[in-house]
mmCIF file of C-alpha atoms and ligand atoms in Angstrom:
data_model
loop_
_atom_site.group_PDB
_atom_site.id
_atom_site.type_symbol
_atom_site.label_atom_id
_atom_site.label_comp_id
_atom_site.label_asym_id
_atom_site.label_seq_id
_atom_site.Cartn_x
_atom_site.Cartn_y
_atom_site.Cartn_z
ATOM 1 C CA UNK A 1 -7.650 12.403 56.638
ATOM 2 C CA UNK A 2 -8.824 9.486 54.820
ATOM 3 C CA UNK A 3 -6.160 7.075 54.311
ATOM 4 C CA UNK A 4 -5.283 6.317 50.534
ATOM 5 C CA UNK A 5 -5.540 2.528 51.037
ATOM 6 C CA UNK A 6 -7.099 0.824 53.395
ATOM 7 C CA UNK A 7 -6.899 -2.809 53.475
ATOM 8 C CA UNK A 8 -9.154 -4.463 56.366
ATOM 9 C CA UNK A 9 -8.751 -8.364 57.432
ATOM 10 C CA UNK A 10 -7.931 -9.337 54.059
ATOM 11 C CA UNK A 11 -7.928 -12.990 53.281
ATOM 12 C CA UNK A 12 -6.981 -14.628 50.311
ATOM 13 C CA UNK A 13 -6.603 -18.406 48.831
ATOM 14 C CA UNK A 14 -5.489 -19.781 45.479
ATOM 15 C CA UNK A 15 -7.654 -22.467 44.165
ATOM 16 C CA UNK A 16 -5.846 -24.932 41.430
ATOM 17 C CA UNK A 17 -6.461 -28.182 40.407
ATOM 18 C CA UNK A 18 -3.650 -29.173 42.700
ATOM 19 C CA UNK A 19 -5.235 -27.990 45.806
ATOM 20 C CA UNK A 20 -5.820 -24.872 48.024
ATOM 21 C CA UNK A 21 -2.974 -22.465 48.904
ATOM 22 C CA UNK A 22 -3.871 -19.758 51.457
ATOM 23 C CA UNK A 23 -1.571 -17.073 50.612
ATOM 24 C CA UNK A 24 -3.212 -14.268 53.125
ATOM 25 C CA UNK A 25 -4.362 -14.158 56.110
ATOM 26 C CA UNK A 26 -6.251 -11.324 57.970
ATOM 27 C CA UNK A 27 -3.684 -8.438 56.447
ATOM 28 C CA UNK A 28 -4.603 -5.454 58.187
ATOM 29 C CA UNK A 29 -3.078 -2.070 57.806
ATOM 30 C CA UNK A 30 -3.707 1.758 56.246
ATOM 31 C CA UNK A 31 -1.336 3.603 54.199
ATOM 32 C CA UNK A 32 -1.697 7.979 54.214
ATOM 33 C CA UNK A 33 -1.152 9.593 51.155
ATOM 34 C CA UNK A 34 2.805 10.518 50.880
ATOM 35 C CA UNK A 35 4.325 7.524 52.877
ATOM 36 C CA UNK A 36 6.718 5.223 51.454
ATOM 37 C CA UNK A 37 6.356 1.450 53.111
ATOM 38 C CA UNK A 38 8.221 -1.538 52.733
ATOM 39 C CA UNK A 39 6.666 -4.743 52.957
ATOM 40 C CA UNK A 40 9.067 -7.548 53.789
ATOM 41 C CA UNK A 41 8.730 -11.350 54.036
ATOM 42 C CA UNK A 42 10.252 -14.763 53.046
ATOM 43 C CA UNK A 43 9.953 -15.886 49.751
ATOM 44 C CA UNK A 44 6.673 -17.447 48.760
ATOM 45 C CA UNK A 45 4.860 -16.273 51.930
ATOM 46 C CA UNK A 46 2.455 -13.861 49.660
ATOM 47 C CA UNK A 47 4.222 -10.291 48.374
ATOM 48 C CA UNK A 48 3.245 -10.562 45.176
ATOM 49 C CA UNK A 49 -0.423 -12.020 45.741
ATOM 50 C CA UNK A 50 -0.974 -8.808 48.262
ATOM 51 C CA UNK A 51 0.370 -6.513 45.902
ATOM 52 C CA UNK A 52 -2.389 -7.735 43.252
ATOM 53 C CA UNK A 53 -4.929 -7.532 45.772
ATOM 54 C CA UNK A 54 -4.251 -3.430 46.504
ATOM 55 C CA UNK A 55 -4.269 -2.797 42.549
ATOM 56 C CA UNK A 56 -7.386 -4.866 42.339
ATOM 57 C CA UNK A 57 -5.809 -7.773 39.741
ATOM 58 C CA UNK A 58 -7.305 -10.291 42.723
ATOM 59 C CA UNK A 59 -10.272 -9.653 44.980
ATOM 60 C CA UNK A 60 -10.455 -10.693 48.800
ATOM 61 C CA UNK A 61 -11.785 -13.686 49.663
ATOM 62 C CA UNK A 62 -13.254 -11.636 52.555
ATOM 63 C CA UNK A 63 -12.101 -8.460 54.073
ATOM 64 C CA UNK A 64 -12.064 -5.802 51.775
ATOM 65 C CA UNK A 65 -8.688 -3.295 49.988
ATOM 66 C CA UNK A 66 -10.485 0.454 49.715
ATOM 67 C CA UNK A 67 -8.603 2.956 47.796
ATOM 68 C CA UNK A 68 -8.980 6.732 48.779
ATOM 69 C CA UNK A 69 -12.669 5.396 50.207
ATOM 70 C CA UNK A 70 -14.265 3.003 47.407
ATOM 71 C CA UNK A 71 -13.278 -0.267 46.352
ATOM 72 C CA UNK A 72 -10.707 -0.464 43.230
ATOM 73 C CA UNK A 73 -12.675 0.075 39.793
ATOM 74 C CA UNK A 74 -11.125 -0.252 36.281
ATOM 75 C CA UNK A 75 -10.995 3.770 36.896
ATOM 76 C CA UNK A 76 -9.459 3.923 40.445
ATOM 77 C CA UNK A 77 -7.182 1.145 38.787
ATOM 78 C CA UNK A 78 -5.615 3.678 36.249
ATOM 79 C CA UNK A 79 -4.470 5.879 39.178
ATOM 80 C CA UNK A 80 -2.265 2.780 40.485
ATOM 81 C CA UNK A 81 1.131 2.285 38.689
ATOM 82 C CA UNK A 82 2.790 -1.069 39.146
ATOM 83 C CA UNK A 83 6.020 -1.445 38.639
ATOM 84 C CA UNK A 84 8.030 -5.169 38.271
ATOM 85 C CA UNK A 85 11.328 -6.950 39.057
ATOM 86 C CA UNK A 86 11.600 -7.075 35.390
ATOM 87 C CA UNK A 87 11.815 -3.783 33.646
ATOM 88 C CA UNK A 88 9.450 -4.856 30.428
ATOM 89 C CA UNK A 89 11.207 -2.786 28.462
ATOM 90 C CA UNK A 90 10.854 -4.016 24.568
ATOM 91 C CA UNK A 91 13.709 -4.691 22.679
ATOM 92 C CA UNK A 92 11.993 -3.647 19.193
ATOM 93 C CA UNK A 93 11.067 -0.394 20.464
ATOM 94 C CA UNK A 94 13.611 2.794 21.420
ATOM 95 C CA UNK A 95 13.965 3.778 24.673
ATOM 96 C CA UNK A 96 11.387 7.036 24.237
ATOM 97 C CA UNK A 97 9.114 4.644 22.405
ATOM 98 C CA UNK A 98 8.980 2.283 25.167
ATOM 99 C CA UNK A 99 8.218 4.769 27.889
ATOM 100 C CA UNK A 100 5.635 6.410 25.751
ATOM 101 C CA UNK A 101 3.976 2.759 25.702
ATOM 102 C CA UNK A 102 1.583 2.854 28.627
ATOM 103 C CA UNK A 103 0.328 6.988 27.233
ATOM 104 C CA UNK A 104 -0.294 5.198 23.841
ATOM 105 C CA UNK A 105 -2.088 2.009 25.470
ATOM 106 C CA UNK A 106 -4.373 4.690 28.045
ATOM 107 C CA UNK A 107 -4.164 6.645 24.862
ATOM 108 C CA UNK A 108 -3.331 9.929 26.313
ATOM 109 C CA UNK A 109 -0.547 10.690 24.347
ATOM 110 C CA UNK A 110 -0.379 14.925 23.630
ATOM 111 C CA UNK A 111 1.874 16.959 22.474
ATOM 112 C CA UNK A 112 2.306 17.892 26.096
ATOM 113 C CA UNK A 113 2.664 14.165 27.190
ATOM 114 C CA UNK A 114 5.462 13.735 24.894
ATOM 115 C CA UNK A 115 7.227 17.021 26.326
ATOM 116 C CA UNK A 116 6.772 15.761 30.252
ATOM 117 C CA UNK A 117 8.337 12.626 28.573
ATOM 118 C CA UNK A 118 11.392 14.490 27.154
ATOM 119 C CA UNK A 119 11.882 16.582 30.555
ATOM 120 C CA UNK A 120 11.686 13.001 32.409
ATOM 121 C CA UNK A 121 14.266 11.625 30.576
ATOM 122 C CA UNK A 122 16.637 14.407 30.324
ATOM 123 C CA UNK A 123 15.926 14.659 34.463
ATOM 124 C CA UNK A 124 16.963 11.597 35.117
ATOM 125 C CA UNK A 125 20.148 11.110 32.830
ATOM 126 C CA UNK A 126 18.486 9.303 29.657
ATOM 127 C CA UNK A 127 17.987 11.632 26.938
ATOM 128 C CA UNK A 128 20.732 11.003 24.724
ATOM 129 C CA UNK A 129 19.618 7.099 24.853
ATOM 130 C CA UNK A 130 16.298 8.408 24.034
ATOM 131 C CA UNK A 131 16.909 6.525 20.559
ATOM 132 C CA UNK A 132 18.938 3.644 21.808
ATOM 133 C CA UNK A 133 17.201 -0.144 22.142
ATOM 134 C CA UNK A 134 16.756 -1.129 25.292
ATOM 135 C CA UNK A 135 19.668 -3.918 25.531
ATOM 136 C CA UNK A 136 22.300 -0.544 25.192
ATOM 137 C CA UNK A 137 21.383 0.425 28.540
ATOM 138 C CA UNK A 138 22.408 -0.549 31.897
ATOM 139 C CA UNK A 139 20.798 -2.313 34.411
ATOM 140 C CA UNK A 140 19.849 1.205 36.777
ATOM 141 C CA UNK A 141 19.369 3.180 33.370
ATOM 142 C CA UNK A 142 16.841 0.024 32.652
ATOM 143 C CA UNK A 143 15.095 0.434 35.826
ATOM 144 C CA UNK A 144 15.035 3.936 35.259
ATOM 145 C CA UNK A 145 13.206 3.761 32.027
ATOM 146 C CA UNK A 146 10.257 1.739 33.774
ATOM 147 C CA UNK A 147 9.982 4.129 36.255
ATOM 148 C CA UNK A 148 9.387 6.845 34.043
ATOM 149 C CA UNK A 149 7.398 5.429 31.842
ATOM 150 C CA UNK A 150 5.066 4.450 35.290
ATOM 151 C CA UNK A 151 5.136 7.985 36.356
ATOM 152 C CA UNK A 152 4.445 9.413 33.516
ATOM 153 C CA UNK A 153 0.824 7.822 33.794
ATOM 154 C CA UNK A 154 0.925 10.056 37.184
ATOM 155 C CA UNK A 155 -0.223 7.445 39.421
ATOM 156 C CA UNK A 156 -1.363 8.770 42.880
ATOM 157 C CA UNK A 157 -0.056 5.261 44.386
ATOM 158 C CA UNK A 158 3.051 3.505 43.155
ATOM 159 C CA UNK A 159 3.313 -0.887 43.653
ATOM 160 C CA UNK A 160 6.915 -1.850 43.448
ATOM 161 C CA UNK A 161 7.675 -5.531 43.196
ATOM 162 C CA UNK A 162 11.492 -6.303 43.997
ATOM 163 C CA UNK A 163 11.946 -3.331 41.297
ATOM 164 C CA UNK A 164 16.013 -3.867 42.061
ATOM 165 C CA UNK A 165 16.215 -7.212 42.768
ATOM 166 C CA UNK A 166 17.676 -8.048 39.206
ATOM 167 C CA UNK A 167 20.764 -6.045 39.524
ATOM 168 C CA UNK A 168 23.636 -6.814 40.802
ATOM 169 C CA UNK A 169 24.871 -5.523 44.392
ATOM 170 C CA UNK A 170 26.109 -2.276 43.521
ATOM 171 C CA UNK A 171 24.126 -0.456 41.128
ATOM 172 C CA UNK A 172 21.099 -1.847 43.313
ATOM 173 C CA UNK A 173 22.473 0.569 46.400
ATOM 174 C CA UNK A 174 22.418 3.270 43.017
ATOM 175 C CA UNK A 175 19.599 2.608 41.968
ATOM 176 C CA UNK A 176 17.298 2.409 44.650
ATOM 177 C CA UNK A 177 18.726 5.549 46.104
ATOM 178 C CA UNK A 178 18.322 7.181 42.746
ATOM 179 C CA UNK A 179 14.730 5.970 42.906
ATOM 180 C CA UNK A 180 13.461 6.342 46.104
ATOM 181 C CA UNK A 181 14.803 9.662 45.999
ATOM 182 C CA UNK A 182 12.573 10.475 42.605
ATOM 183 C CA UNK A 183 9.336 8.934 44.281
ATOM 184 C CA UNK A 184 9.786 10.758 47.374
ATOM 185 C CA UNK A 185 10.386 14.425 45.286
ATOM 186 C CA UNK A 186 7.502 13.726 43.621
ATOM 187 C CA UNK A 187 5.606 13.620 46.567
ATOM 188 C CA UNK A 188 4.311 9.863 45.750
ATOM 189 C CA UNK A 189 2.693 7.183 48.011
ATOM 190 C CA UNK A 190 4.763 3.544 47.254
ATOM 191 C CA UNK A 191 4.079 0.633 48.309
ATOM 192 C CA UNK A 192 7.883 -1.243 48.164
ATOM 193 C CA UNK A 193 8.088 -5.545 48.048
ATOM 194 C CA UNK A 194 11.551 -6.298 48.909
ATOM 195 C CA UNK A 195 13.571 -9.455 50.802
ATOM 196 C CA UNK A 196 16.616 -7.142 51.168
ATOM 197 C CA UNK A 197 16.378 -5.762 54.677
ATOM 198 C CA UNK A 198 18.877 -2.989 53.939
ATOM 199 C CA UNK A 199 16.572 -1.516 51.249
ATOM 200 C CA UNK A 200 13.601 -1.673 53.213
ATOM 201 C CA UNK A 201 14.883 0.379 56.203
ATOM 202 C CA UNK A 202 16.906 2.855 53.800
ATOM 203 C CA UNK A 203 13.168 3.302 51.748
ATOM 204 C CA UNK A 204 10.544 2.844 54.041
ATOM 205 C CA UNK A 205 8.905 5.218 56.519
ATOM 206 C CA UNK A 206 7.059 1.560 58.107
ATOM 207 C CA UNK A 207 7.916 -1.720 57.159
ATOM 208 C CA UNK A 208 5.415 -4.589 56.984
ATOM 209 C CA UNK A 209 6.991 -7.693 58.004
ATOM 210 C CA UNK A 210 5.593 -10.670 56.839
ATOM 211 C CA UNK A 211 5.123 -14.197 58.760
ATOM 212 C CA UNK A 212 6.367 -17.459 56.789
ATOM 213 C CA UNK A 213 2.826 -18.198 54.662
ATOM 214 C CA UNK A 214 0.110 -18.110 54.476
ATOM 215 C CA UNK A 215 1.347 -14.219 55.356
ATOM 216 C CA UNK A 216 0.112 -12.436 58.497
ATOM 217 C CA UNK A 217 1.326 -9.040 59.540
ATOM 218 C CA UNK A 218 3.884 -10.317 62.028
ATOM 219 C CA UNK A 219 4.999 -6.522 62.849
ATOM 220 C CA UNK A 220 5.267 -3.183 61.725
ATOM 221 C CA UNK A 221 8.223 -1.300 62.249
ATOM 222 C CA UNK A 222 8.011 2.860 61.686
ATOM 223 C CA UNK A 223 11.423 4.572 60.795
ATOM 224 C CA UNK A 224 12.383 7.772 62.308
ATOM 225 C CA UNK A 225 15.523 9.343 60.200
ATOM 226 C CA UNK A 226 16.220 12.869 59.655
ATOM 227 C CA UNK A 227 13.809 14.335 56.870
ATOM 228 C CA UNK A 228 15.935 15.069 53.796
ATOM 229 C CA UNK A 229 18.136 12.228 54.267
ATOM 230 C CA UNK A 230 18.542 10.281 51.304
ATOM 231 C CA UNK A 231 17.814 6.359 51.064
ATOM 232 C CA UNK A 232 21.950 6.180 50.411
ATOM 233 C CA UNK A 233 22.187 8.583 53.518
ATOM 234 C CA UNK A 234 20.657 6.781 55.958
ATOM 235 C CA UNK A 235 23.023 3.791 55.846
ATOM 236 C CA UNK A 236 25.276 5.894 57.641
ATOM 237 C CA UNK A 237 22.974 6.730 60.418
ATOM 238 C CA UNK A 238 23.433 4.714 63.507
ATOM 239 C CA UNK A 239 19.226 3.918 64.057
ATOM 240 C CA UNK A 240 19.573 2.273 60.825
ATOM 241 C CA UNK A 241 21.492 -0.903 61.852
ATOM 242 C CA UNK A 242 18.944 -1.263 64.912
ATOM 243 C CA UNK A 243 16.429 -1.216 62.392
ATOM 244 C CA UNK A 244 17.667 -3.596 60.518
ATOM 245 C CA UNK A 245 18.988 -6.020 63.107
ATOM 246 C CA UNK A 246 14.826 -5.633 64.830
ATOM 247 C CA UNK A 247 13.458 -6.878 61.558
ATOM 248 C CA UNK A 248 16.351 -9.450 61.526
ATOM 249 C CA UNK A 249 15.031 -10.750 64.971
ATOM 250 C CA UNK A 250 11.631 -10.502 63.919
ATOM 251 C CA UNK A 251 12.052 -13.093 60.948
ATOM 252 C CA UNK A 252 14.621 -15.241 62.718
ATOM 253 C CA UNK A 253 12.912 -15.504 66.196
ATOM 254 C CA UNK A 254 15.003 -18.725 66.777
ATOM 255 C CA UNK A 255 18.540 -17.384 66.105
ATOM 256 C CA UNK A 256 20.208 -16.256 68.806
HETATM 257 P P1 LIG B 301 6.002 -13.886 47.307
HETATM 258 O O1 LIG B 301 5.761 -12.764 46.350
HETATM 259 O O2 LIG B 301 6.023 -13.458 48.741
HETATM 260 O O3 LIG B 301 7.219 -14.673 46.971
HETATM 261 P P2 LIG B 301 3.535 -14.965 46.174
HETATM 262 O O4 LIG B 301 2.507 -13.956 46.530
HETATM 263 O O5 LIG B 301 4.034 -14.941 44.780
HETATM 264 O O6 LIG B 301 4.746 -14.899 47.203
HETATM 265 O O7 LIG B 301 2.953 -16.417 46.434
HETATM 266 C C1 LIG B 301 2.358 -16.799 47.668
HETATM 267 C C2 LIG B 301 1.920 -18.258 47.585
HETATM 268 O O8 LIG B 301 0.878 -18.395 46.628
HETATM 269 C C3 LIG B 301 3.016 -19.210 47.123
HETATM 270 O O9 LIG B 301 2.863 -20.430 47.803
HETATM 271 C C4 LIG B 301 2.749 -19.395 45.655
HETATM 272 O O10 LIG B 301 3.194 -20.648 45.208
HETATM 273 C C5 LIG B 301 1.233 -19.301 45.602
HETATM 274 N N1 LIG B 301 0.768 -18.744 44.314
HETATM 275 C C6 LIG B 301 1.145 -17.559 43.764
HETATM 276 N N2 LIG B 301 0.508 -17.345 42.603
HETATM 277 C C7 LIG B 301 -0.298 -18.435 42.410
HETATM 278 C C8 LIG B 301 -1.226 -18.811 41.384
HETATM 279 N N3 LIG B 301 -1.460 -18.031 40.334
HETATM 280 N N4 LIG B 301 -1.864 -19.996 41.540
HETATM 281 C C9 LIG B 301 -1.638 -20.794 42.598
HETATM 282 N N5 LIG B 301 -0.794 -20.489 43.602
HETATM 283 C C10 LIG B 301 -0.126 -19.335 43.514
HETATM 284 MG MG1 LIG B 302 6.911 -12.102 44.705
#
């Protein structure tokens, strides 16, 4: 089966006034419809630039990023949801208003939107805050808002940027299990940026590890826990500390 991206020697370079940063470097790797993958990495060394390039906000310098086949068009682009480290959620607007903001902006908003929209938020515990502003919620219920409001544009790809990264320890184990457990229901493909190891290996079928920029694929690492486990769930599985003590080795080759 075709693979729903395909992203083939992929190089990419930032050109500023101040000079030439490479920020990619021959990325190479496929991801099948239905698979969840981390990418991991140190800070700077290109997450964010190679999650632009697979939603088509940046081009390759060479190398090319196909989606289900073709390169990414303004239309292919619809069918990609991207979600941020910061929720975006606007204060002036309730909480149903806000995740009825990307319908109105596509303008597909139906009666029948507006009902999905209803069942999403009763679903996942934020109906009764359907009126609320934004800054009455908590951090997850935040988080949770984006997401819906990126589903409900029924993306066939999901781009997550360090989604949990602004929440504090605890509610970031909730949340991400709470998440990763919606997107994997829904039968989703994600992409998942993250520099906590944990939530890579308790998300991702593979994770991408990243060199120290300009980013190469230094590894990939596929996970093999129990279906059905949940992201929480597989904390508690033995495989899941050699997981994350491999990708630990990986990024600190010189510790012993
Ligand atoms: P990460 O998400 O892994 O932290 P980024 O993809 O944001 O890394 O950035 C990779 C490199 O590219 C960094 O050195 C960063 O400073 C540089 N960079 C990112 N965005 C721009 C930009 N718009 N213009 C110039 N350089 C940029
Ligand atoms: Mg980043």
């Amino acid at each position: 089966m075709e693979p729903l991206i395909l992203c083939s020697h992929v190089n990419y370079t930032y050109h500023t006034l101040q000079g030439e940063t490479p920020a990619l470097c021959d990325i190479d790797f496929q991801v099948e419809k239905g698979e969840f993958v981390s990418i991991v990495g140190p800070s700077g060394c290109g997450k964010s630039t190679l999650l632009s390039l697979l939603c088509g906000l940046l081009q390759p310098e060479s190398g090319s990023v196909l989606f289900q086949g073709d390169p990414i068009t303004d239309t292919s682009r619809a069918r990609i949801g991207y979600m941020l480290q910061h929720d975006h959620l606007f204060e002036w607007r309730s909480v149903r208003k806000n995740i009825l903001l990307g319908l109105e902006i596509q303008k597909k908003m139906s009666e029948e939107t507006k009902q999905e929209a209803d069942h999403l938020l009763k679903l996942y515990g934020l109906y009764e805050f359907k009126d609320a502003k934004p800054s009455q919620l908590s951090g997850g219920m935040r988080q949770r808002a984006a997401l819906i409001r990126t589903l409900l544009l029924h993306p066939e790809l999901l781009l997550l940027d360090e989604p949990f990264s602004a929440l504090d320890y605890q509610t970031r184990l909730k949340v991400s299990d709470d998440i990763g457990s919606i997107i994997r229901k829904s039968g989703k493909t994600a992409i998942l940026v993250t520099h906590d190891l944990s939530e890579a290996v308790s998300l991702g079928d593979r994770i991408i590890i990243l060199t120290p920029p300009p980013a190469r694929i230094q590894t990939i690492i596929t996970t093999d826990f129990p279906k059905n486990v949940s992201p929480l769930g597989r904390r508690n599985i033995g495989i899941f500390t050699e997981y994350f003590n491999q990708i630990w080795k990986e990024m600190n080759p010189n510790e012993p």
